[in-house]
């Protein structure tokens, strides 16, 4: 990273730290501190650790050391990153992290930065290595004890152009690959290990086992991060934060807001009023389903606001996806303000912010991910609202939210629902938004999901939806010529929403779904299937 990039990162740190202040699990859980050097897969490190029931937090390299006292981490992981340690102004390891006296694991750039910090040397211009590689363990090592046998090839995923050429004092090479003679290095006396490859990605098959060795055997973690414990602690935190004051919750009917609402209701009862803003961008009949679910099953105070005309009028003809998101976010806030006044005021606004929302909204590298969650209020609300945020899911990934929902007794029909974005159908309607296009899209989406359920595929798929493309094509239907929209179908598989791959439908299924949409939805004469995969970040269309 250049000096200019570092200055940009520094300028964004305040926002990052503000967004992270609500996280305070450290006093209740053993934890691992992940130092982010900007890798696109840093969040996957957190996922691997959470899967091991070990709590962790990601913090940018410029401020990670400031979290040591609060977190009291059992270990530190240094992530990969896009920079070169050979460049002036590149990210560095804070000496306080090295002096913390806890085990350290460096990954890719983290390995190189650690070696430079300890007096080693890194050079560029050597053999680059990107993709699958085979590593051979040369010596016993605590990091892969019981996982890798000696001097046999083990698949890993490499992504580097630089490499360590001179080891710091006390380190030794314990595993090598053809392109990385220092694939794994170790200083077991100082409890420091580093890999040139990425254990967190799917293409390193034994990666989770290596992380398990690090957090359990090396750091001494016992795996106390469970949803049952989290639920009890979250309820106490909500009661402590809210006291006897009123709180409103923006309820969309999605998994996140539903779990947040039930959790808060369990904590403070009728101090909570849920507000369902029907912005005209919801799926077919979704608002009625949500009202029935929460009024009848949970007896929650629930206000159903029909604001479709307000939202759609404001979005009419708007094609810029970022303007769409910001418009929707602004109108949500205004709606909540108005409804809060009607119920006599509220001191808190609850929303289903997740941990990926926090990280993606405040990317310290200043990259495009800062706009991914721009419809969220991560980091705070407008001052004029005079309300504080309550975000009880802020520490969780999506799959953990589902687990919490089961702890709270939510029906599987809600817990297993495919994610639906806050901006709703507006971002599944690229180009200008109109009422007619939304109606066409809604009809196509219902048919698509109906076919998925009939085929028994709904639970195999993380998220599926229809998209109405801003393209019209000429078609012949019967004896007539049509000029109608193209509908794209998307379906992805994922665990936590951080990465996604397209679902491999059988052609028979796609044929049935496409035929129904074309035959039953006036306004669509062509259907295509989106087979792109997504790296960490949004899996939405826009």
Coordinates of C-alpha atoms in Angstrom, one line a residue:
X1 CA 0.0 0.0 0.0
X2 CA 1.4 3.4 -0.9
X3 CA 1.8 6.3 1.5
X4 CA -1.2 8.0 0.1
X5 CA -3.3 4.8 0.7
X6 CA -2.1 4.7 4.3
X7 CA -3.1 8.3 4.8
X8 CA -6.6 7.4 3.4
X9 CA -6.8 4.5 5.7
X10 CA -5.9 6.7 8.6
X11 CA -8.6 9.2 7.7
X12 CA -11.2 6.4 7.7
X13 CA -10.2 4.8 11.0
X14 CA -12.4 7.1 13.1
X15 CA -15.5 5.8 11.3
X16 CA -14.3 2.2 11.6
X17 CA -13.7 2.6 15.4
X18 CA -17.1 4.3 15.8
X19 CA -18.8 1.3 14.1
X20 CA -16.9 -1.2 16.3
X21 CA -17.6 0.4 19.7
X22 CA -20.8 -1.6 20.2
X23 CA -18.9 -4.8 20.2
X24 CA -18.0 -5.7 23.8
X25 CA -17.9 -9.5 24.2
X26 CA -14.3 -9.6 25.4
X27 CA -15.1 -9.7 29.1
X28 CA -17.3 -12.7 28.6
X29 CA -15.4 -14.7 26.0
X30 CA -12.0 -15.8 25.2
X31 CA -11.1 -14.1 21.9
X32 CA -8.7 -13.8 19.0
X33 CA -7.7 -10.5 17.5
X34 CA -7.5 -10.5 13.7
X35 CA -5.3 -7.7 12.3
X36 CA -6.6 -6.6 8.9
X37 CA -4.0 -5.7 6.2
X38 CA -6.7 -5.4 3.5
X39 CA -7.1 -8.9 2.2
X40 CA -10.4 -9.7 0.5
X41 CA -10.6 -12.9 2.5
X42 CA -9.8 -11.5 5.9
X43 CA -13.5 -12.1 6.9
X44 CA -13.1 -15.8 6.1
X45 CA -10.5 -16.0 8.9
X46 CA -13.2 -14.8 11.3
X47 CA -15.6 -17.3 9.8
X48 CA -13.3 -20.3 10.3
X49 CA -12.7 -19.2 14.0
X50 CA -16.4 -18.7 14.7
X51 CA -17.1 -22.2 13.3
X52 CA -14.7 -23.4 16.0
X53 CA -16.8 -21.6 18.6
X54 CA -14.0 -19.1 19.2
X55 CA -14.9 -15.4 19.3
X56 CA -12.8 -13.0 17.2
X57 CA -12.8 -9.5 16.0
X58 CA -11.3 -7.9 12.9
X59 CA -9.5 -4.6 13.3
X60 CA -7.4 -2.6 10.8
X61 CA -3.7 -2.6 11.3
X62 CA -3.5 1.1 12.3
X63 CA -5.7 0.6 15.3
X64 CA -5.5 -3.1 16.2
X65 CA -3.1 -2.6 19.1
X66 CA -5.6 -0.2 20.7
X67 CA -8.0 -3.2 21.2
X68 CA -5.5 -5.3 23.2
X69 CA -6.7 -4.1 26.6
X70 CA -10.4 -4.4 25.8
X71 CA -10.2 -7.8 24.1
X72 CA -7.4 -9.4 26.1
X73 CA -6.9 -11.8 23.2
X74 CA -5.7 -15.3 23.6
X75 CA -3.9 -15.0 20.2
X76 CA -3.3 -12.7 17.3
X77 CA -3.7 -13.4 13.5
X78 CA -2.1 -11.1 10.9
X79 CA -4.2 -11.3 7.7
X80 CA -3.0 -11.1 4.1
X81 CA -3.2 -7.9 2.1
X82 CA -2.7 -6.5 -1.4
X83 CA 0.3 -4.3 -0.6
X84 CA 4.0 -5.2 -0.9
X85 CA 6.1 -4.8 2.2
X86 CA 9.0 -3.8 -0.1
X87 CA 7.1 -0.5 -0.9
X88 CA 7.6 2.7 1.1
X89 CA 4.7 3.4 3.4
X90 CA 3.3 -0.2 3.3
X91 CA 1.3 -1.4 6.3
X92 CA 3.4 -2.5 9.2
X93 CA 2.9 -4.7 12.3
X94 CA 2.5 -2.5 15.4
X95 CA 5.3 -3.4 17.9
X96 CA 2.7 -3.5 20.7
X97 CA 1.1 -6.6 19.0
X98 CA 4.5 -8.4 19.1
X99 CA 5.0 -7.4 22.7
X100 CA 1.6 -8.6 23.8
X101 CA 3.1 -11.9 24.7
X102 CA 0.4 -14.0 23.0
X103 CA 0.8 -16.5 20.1
X104 CA 0.9 -14.9 16.7
X105 CA 0.0 -16.4 13.3
X106 CA 0.9 -14.5 10.2
X107 CA -0.9 -15.2 6.9
X108 CA 0.7 -14.3 3.5
X109 CA 1.3 -10.6 3.8
X110 CA 1.0 -11.1 7.5
X111 CA 4.0 -13.5 7.3
X112 CA 6.1 -11.0 5.4
X113 CA 5.2 -8.0 7.6
X114 CA 5.9 -10.1 10.7
X115 CA 9.3 -11.1 9.4
X116 CA 10.2 -7.5 8.5
X117 CA 9.1 -6.3 11.9
X118 CA 11.4 -8.9 13.5
X119 CA 14.5 -8.1 11.4
X120 CA 14.0 -10.5 8.5
X121 CA 14.0 -9.6 4.8
X122 CA 11.4 -9.7 2.0
X123 CA 12.1 -9.4 -1.7
X124 CA 9.9 -9.1 -4.8
X125 CA 10.7 -10.3 -8.3
X126 CA 10.7 -13.9 -7.4
X127 CA 8.5 -16.7 -8.7
X128 CA 4.9 -15.6 -8.2
X129 CA 2.4 -18.2 -7.0
X130 CA -1.3 -17.8 -7.4
X131 CA -3.8 -20.6 -7.0
X132 CA -3.5 -24.2 -5.9
X133 CA -0.1 -25.3 -4.7
X134 CA 1.3 -28.4 -2.9
X135 CA 3.2 -27.9 0.3
X136 CA 5.4 -30.5 2.0
X137 CA 6.0 -30.5 5.8
X138 CA 9.7 -30.9 6.5
X139 CA 9.7 -30.9 10.3
X140 CA 7.2 -31.4 13.1
X141 CA 5.3 -28.2 13.9
X142 CA 2.5 -27.4 16.4
X143 CA 0.5 -25.6 13.7
X144 CA -0.1 -28.8 11.7
X145 CA 0.5 -31.4 14.3
X146 CA -1.9 -34.3 13.7
X147 CA -3.0 -32.7 10.4
X148 CA -0.2 -33.1 8.0
X149 CA 2.2 -36.0 7.7
X150 CA 5.9 -35.2 7.0
X151 CA 7.2 -34.8 3.5
X152 CA 4.0 -35.6 1.7
X153 CA 2.2 -33.1 -0.5
X154 CA -0.8 -31.2 1.0
X155 CA -2.9 -28.8 -1.1
X156 CA -3.1 -25.1 -0.2
X157 CA -4.0 -21.9 -1.9
X158 CA -1.3 -19.4 -2.6
X159 CA -1.5 -15.7 -3.6
X160 CA 1.8 -13.9 -3.5
X161 CA 4.4 -12.2 -5.6
X162 CA 6.9 -11.3 -2.8
X163 CA 8.5 -13.8 -0.4
X164 CA 10.7 -13.9 2.6
X165 CA 14.3 -14.4 1.8
X166 CA 16.0 -13.9 5.2
X167 CA 14.3 -15.3 8.3
X168 CA 14.3 -13.3 11.6
X169 CA 16.4 -14.7 14.4
X170 CA 15.0 -17.8 16.0
X171 CA 12.7 -18.8 13.1
X172 CA 13.1 -22.0 11.0
X173 CA 11.5 -23.3 7.9
X174 CA 9.1 -26.2 8.6
X175 CA 7.3 -26.6 5.3
X176 CA 8.0 -25.7 1.7
X177 CA 6.4 -25.5 -1.8
X178 CA 7.8 -25.2 -5.2
X179 CA 7.1 -21.4 -5.4
X180 CA 7.5 -20.7 -1.7
X181 CA 10.6 -22.2 0.0
X182 CA 9.3 -20.7 3.2
X183 CA 5.7 -21.9 3.0
X184 CA 5.5 -22.3 6.8
X185 CA 7.9 -20.8 9.3
X186 CA 8.0 -21.1 13.0
X187 CA 9.6 -19.8 16.2
X188 CA 8.0 -22.0 18.7
X189 CA 10.0 -20.5 21.6
X190 CA 8.4 -17.1 21.0
X191 CA 5.1 -18.8 19.9
X192 CA 5.0 -17.3 16.5
X193 CA 4.0 -19.1 13.2
X194 CA 3.4 -17.9 9.7
X195 CA 2.2 -19.3 6.4
X196 CA 2.7 -18.0 2.9
X197 CA -0.6 -19.6 1.9
X198 CA -4.2 -18.8 3.0
X199 CA -5.6 -21.5 5.3
X200 CA -9.0 -19.7 5.5
X201 CA -10.1 -20.3 1.9
X202 CA -12.0 -23.4 0.6
X203 CA -9.1 -24.5 -1.6
X204 CA -6.9 -25.2 1.4
X205 CA -8.8 -28.3 2.5
X206 CA -7.0 -28.7 5.9
X207 CA -7.2 -24.9 6.6
X208 CA -9.8 -25.2 9.4
X209 CA -7.8 -27.9 11.1
X210 CA -4.7 -25.6 11.1
X211 CA -6.8 -22.8 12.6
X212 CA -8.1 -25.3 15.2
X213 CA -4.6 -26.2 16.2
X214 CA -3.7 -22.6 16.5
X215 CA -6.7 -21.4 18.6
X216 CA -7.1 -24.6 20.7
X217 CA -3.7 -26.2 21.1
X218 CA -1.5 -23.1 20.8
X219 CA -3.7 -20.3 22.2
X220 CA -5.5 -22.5 24.7
X221 CA -9.0 -21.6 23.7
X222 CA -11.8 -23.9 24.8
X223 CA -14.5 -22.8 22.4
X224 CA -17.0 -20.9 24.6
X225 CA -18.7 -19.0 21.8
X226 CA -22.2 -20.6 21.8
X227 CA -25.6 -19.2 20.8
X228 CA -27.1 -20.2 24.1
X229 CA -24.6 -18.2 26.0
X230 CA -24.8 -15.3 23.5
X231 CA -28.6 -15.1 23.8
X232 CA -28.5 -14.7 27.6
X233 CA -25.7 -12.1 27.5
X234 CA -27.4 -10.2 24.7
X235 CA -30.6 -10.0 26.7
X236 CA -28.8 -8.6 29.7
X237 CA -26.9 -6.1 27.5
X238 CA -30.2 -4.9 25.9
X239 CA -31.8 -4.5 29.4
X240 CA -28.8 -2.6 30.6
X241 CA -28.8 -0.3 27.6
X242 CA -32.5 0.3 27.3
X243 CA -33.5 0.4 30.9
X244 CA -37.1 1.4 31.2
X245 CA -37.2 3.5 28.0
X246 CA -39.0 2.9 24.8
X247 CA -37.5 1.3 21.7
X248 CA -38.7 0.9 18.2
X249 CA -37.6 -1.8 15.8
X250 CA -37.6 -1.6 12.0
X251 CA -39.1 -5.0 11.1
X252 CA -38.8 -6.1 7.5
X253 CA -39.8 -9.8 7.9
X254 CA -36.3 -10.9 7.0
X255 CA -34.2 -13.2 9.2
X256 CA -32.1 -10.4 10.7
X257 CA -34.8 -8.0 11.8
X258 CA -37.1 -10.9 12.9
X259 CA -34.5 -12.4 15.2
X260 CA -33.5 -8.9 16.5
X261 CA -37.2 -8.1 17.3
X262 CA -37.8 -11.4 19.1
X263 CA -34.6 -11.1 21.1
X264 CA -35.4 -7.5 22.2
X265 CA -39.0 -8.4 23.0
X266 CA -37.7 -11.1 25.3
X267 CA -35.5 -8.6 27.0
X268 CA -37.8 -5.6 27.4
X269 CA -41.3 -6.8 26.5
X270 CA -43.8 -4.1 25.6
X271 CA -41.3 -1.3 25.8
X272 CA -40.6 -2.4 22.2
X273 CA -42.8 -1.3 19.3
X274 CA -42.1 -2.9 15.9
X275 CA -42.6 -0.8 12.8
X276 CA -43.1 -2.6 9.5
X277 CA -42.5 -0.1 6.7
X278 CA -44.2 -1.4 3.6
X279 CA -42.2 0.6 1.0
X280 CA -43.8 -1.0 -2.0
X281 CA -40.6 -2.9 -2.7
X282 CA -41.4 -6.1 -0.8
X283 CA -42.1 -9.5 -2.2
X284 CA -45.6 -10.5 -3.0
X285 CA -47.9 -10.6 0.1
X286 CA -44.9 -10.3 2.3
X287 CA -46.2 -7.5 4.5
X288 CA -49.3 -9.5 5.4
X289 CA -47.2 -12.5 6.3
X290 CA -45.1 -10.5 8.6
X291 CA -48.0 -8.8 10.4
X292 CA -49.7 -12.2 10.9
X293 CA -46.6 -13.8 12.2
X294 CA -45.7 -11.2 14.8
X295 CA -49.1 -10.0 15.9
X296 CA -50.7 -13.5 16.2
X297 CA -47.7 -15.6 17.4
X298 CA -45.7 -13.1 19.5
X299 CA -48.4 -10.6 20.5
X300 CA -45.9 -7.7 19.9
X301 CA -47.0 -4.1 19.5
X302 CA -46.7 -3.7 15.7
X303 CA -47.4 -0.7 13.5
X304 CA -47.9 -1.4 9.8
X305 CA -47.1 1.6 7.7
X306 CA -48.2 1.7 4.1
X307 CA -45.6 4.0 2.6
X308 CA -45.4 2.5 -0.9
X309 CA -46.4 5.7 -2.6
X310 CA -43.8 7.8 -0.8
X311 CA -41.0 5.5 -1.6
X312 CA -41.9 4.7 -5.2
X313 CA -42.6 8.3 -6.1
X314 CA -39.1 9.2 -4.8
X315 CA -37.5 6.4 -6.8
X316 CA -39.5 6.8 -10.0
X317 CA -37.2 6.7 -12.9
X318 CA -34.0 6.6 -10.8
X319 CA -31.3 4.4 -12.3
X320 CA -28.3 5.0 -10.1
X321 CA -28.1 2.1 -7.6
X322 CA -26.3 4.2 -4.9
X323 CA -28.9 6.9 -5.1
X324 CA -31.6 4.3 -4.8
X325 CA -30.0 2.9 -1.6
X326 CA -29.5 6.3 0.0
X327 CA -33.0 7.4 -0.9
X328 CA -34.5 4.4 0.7
X329 CA -32.3 4.7 3.8
X330 CA -33.3 8.4 4.2
X331 CA -37.0 7.6 3.8
X332 CA -36.8 4.8 6.3
X333 CA -35.4 7.2 8.9
X334 CA -38.0 9.8 8.2
X335 CA -40.7 7.2 8.5
X336 CA -39.4 5.9 11.8
X337 CA -39.2 9.5 13.1
X338 CA -42.8 10.2 12.3
X339 CA -44.0 6.9 13.8
X340 CA -41.9 7.4 17.0
X341 CA -43.7 10.7 17.5
X342 CA -47.1 9.0 17.1
X343 CA -46.4 6.6 19.9
X344 CA -45.1 9.3 22.2
X345 CA -41.5 9.2 21.3
X346 CA -38.8 6.6 21.6
X347 CA -35.2 6.7 22.9
X348 CA -33.8 3.8 20.9
X349 CA -34.0 2.5 17.3
X350 CA -33.2 -1.2 16.8
X351 CA -32.1 -2.7 13.6
X352 CA -30.7 -6.1 12.4
X353 CA -27.1 -4.9 11.6
X354 CA -24.8 -7.9 11.2
X355 CA -21.0 -8.1 11.6
X356 CA -20.4 -8.2 7.8
X357 CA -22.5 -4.9 7.6
X358 CA -20.1 -3.3 10.0
X359 CA -16.9 -4.4 8.3
X360 CA -18.1 -3.7 4.7
X361 CA -19.5 -0.3 5.6
X362 CA -16.2 1.0 6.9
X363 CA -13.5 -0.6 4.7
X364 CA -10.3 1.0 5.8
X365 CA -8.8 0.7 2.4
X366 CA -11.4 3.1 1.0
X367 CA -12.4 0.5 -1.7
X368 CA -15.8 0.0 -3.2
X369 CA -17.1 -2.0 -0.2
X370 CA -17.7 1.2 1.7
X371 CA -20.9 1.6 -0.4
X372 CA -22.2 -2.0 -0.1
X373 CA -24.2 -1.3 3.1
X374 CA -25.0 2.4 2.5
X375 CA -28.7 1.9 3.3
X376 CA -27.7 0.9 6.8
X377 CA -27.0 3.3 9.6
X378 CA -23.8 1.7 10.7
X379 CA -21.9 4.1 12.9
X380 CA -24.8 6.1 14.2
X381 CA -28.1 7.9 13.3
X382 CA -28.6 11.5 12.3
X383 CA -28.3 13.8 15.3
X384 CA -31.8 15.2 14.8
X385 CA -33.3 11.8 15.7
X386 CA -32.3 12.0 19.3
X387 CA -32.2 8.2 19.4
X388 CA -29.5 5.7 20.0
X389 CA -29.1 2.5 18.0
X390 CA -29.6 -0.9 19.5
X391 CA -28.0 -3.6 17.3
X392 CA -28.0 -6.9 19.2
X393 CA -26.8 -8.9 16.2
X394 CA -23.9 -6.7 15.4
X395 CA -21.4 -9.3 16.4
X396 CA -22.9 -12.1 14.3
X397 CA -22.6 -13.6 10.9
X398 CA -25.8 -14.7 9.1
X399 CA -25.5 -18.3 9.9
X400 CA -25.0 -17.4 13.6
X401 CA -28.2 -15.3 13.4
X402 CA -30.1 -18.3 12.2
X403 CA -28.7 -20.3 15.1
X404 CA -29.8 -17.6 17.5
X405 CA -33.2 -17.6 16.0
X406 CA -33.5 -21.3 16.7
X407 CA -32.5 -20.6 20.3
X408 CA -35.3 -18.1 20.5
X409 CA -37.8 -20.5 19.1
X410 CA -38.6 -18.8 15.9
X411 CA -40.3 -21.1 13.3
X412 CA -38.0 -22.6 10.7
X413 CA -40.1 -21.0 8.0
X414 CA -38.7 -17.6 9.1
X415 CA -35.3 -18.7 10.1
X416 CA -34.7 -20.5 6.8
X417 CA -36.0 -17.7 4.6
X418 CA -33.7 -16.5 1.9
X419 CA -32.1 -13.1 2.7
X420 CA -33.9 -10.1 1.4
X421 CA -32.1 -6.7 1.2
X422 CA -33.3 -3.6 2.9
X423 CA -33.7 -1.8 -0.4
X424 CA -35.9 -4.7 -1.6
X425 CA -36.8 -5.0 -5.2
X426 CA -35.4 -1.6 -6.1
X427 CA -31.9 -3.2 -6.5
X428 CA -33.3 -6.1 -8.3
X429 CA -34.7 -3.7 -10.9
X430 CA -31.6 -2.2 -12.5
X431 CA -32.2 1.0 -14.4
X432 CA -35.2 3.2 -13.7
X433 CA -37.7 2.0 -11.1
X434 CA -41.4 2.1 -12.1
X435 CA -44.5 0.6 -10.6
X436 CA -45.1 -1.4 -13.7
X437 CA -41.6 -2.9 -13.6
X438 CA -41.9 -3.7 -9.9
X439 CA -45.2 -5.5 -10.5
X440 CA -43.7 -7.6 -13.3
X441 CA -40.7 -8.4 -11.2
X442 CA -42.8 -9.4 -8.2
X443 CA -44.8 -11.8 -10.3
X444 CA -41.7 -13.4 -11.9
X445 CA -40.1 -13.8 -8.4
X446 CA -43.1 -15.6 -7.0
X447 CA -43.1 -18.1 -9.8
X448 CA -39.4 -18.7 -9.6
X449 CA -39.5 -19.4 -5.8
X450 CA -42.6 -21.5 -6.2
X451 CA -40.7 -23.7 -8.7
X452 CA -37.7 -23.9 -6.4
X453 CA -39.9 -25.1 -3.5
X454 CA -41.7 -27.6 -5.7
X455 CA -38.3 -29.1 -6.7
X456 CA -37.3 -29.4 -3.1
X457 CA -34.3 -27.0 -3.6
X458 CA -35.2 -24.1 -1.4
X459 CA -33.1 -25.2 1.6
X460 CA -30.2 -26.1 -0.6
X461 CA -29.9 -22.6 -1.9
X462 CA -28.7 -19.6 0.1
X463 CA -30.5 -17.0 -1.9
X464 CA -32.6 -17.0 -5.1
X465 CA -34.4 -14.2 -6.8
X466 CA -35.5 -12.8 -10.1
X467 CA -34.0 -9.6 -11.7
X468 CA -35.8 -7.5 -14.3
X469 CA -33.0 -6.3 -16.6
X470 CA -33.2 -2.8 -18.2
X471 CA -33.2 -4.6 -21.6
X472 CA -36.2 -5.2 -23.9
X473 CA -36.0 -7.7 -26.7
X474 CA -38.1 -8.6 -29.7
X475 CA -39.9 -11.9 -29.5
X476 CA -42.5 -13.9 -31.3
X477 CA -45.3 -15.4 -29.1
X478 CA -47.9 -17.3 -31.0
X479 CA -48.7 -15.2 -34.1
X480 CA -47.7 -11.9 -32.5
X481 CA -44.6 -10.0 -32.1
X482 CA -43.6 -8.8 -28.6
X483 CA -41.2 -6.2 -27.3
X484 CA -40.8 -7.0 -23.6
X485 CA -38.2 -7.3 -20.8
X486 CA -35.5 -9.9 -20.1
X487 CA -35.7 -11.5 -16.7
X488 CA -32.5 -12.9 -15.1
X489 CA -32.7 -15.6 -12.5
X490 CA -30.1 -15.9 -9.8
X491 CA -29.4 -18.6 -7.2
X492 CA -26.3 -18.9 -5.0
X493 CA -24.9 -21.3 -2.5
X494 CA -23.2 -19.9 0.6
X495 CA -22.8 -20.5 4.3
X496 CA -22.5 -17.0 5.7
X497 CA -23.1 -14.7 2.7
X498 CA -19.4 -13.6 2.6
X499 CA -18.7 -15.6 -0.6
X500 CA -21.2 -17.2 -3.0
X501 CA -21.2 -19.5 -5.9
X502 CA -24.0 -20.1 -8.4
X503 CA -26.3 -23.0 -7.8
X504 CA -25.9 -25.7 -10.6
X505 CA -29.5 -26.2 -11.7
X506 CA -30.5 -29.0 -14.0
X507 CA -31.6 -27.7 -17.4
X508 CA -35.0 -29.3 -16.9
X509 CA -35.6 -27.1 -13.9
X510 CA -34.5 -23.9 -15.7
X511 CA -36.7 -24.8 -18.6
X512 CA -39.8 -25.2 -16.4
X513 CA -39.2 -22.0 -14.5
X514 CA -38.5 -20.0 -17.7
X515 CA -41.6 -21.3 -19.4
X516 CA -43.9 -20.5 -16.5
X517 CA -42.5 -16.9 -16.2
X518 CA -42.8 -16.2 -20.0
X519 CA -46.3 -17.7 -20.2
X520 CA -47.7 -16.2 -17.0
X521 CA -46.1 -12.8 -16.7
X522 CA -47.1 -10.3 -19.2
X523 CA -44.1 -8.0 -19.9
X524 CA -41.3 -10.7 -20.0
X525 CA -40.4 -12.6 -23.2
X526 CA -37.0 -13.9 -22.3
X527 CA -35.3 -15.5 -19.3
X528 CA -31.6 -16.0 -18.6
X529 CA -29.7 -17.6 -15.7
X530 CA -26.8 -15.8 -14.0
X531 CA -23.9 -18.1 -13.4
X532 CA -21.4 -15.7 -11.9
X533 CA -19.7 -16.3 -8.6
X534 CA -19.1 -13.6 -6.0
X535 CA -16.0 -12.9 -3.9
X536 CA -16.4 -11.6 -0.3
X537 CA -18.9 -8.9 -0.2
X538 CA -22.4 -8.4 -1.5
X539 CA -24.2 -11.2 -3.3
X540 CA -27.0 -8.8 -4.5
X541 CA -27.4 -7.8 -8.1
X542 CA -26.5 -4.1 -7.9

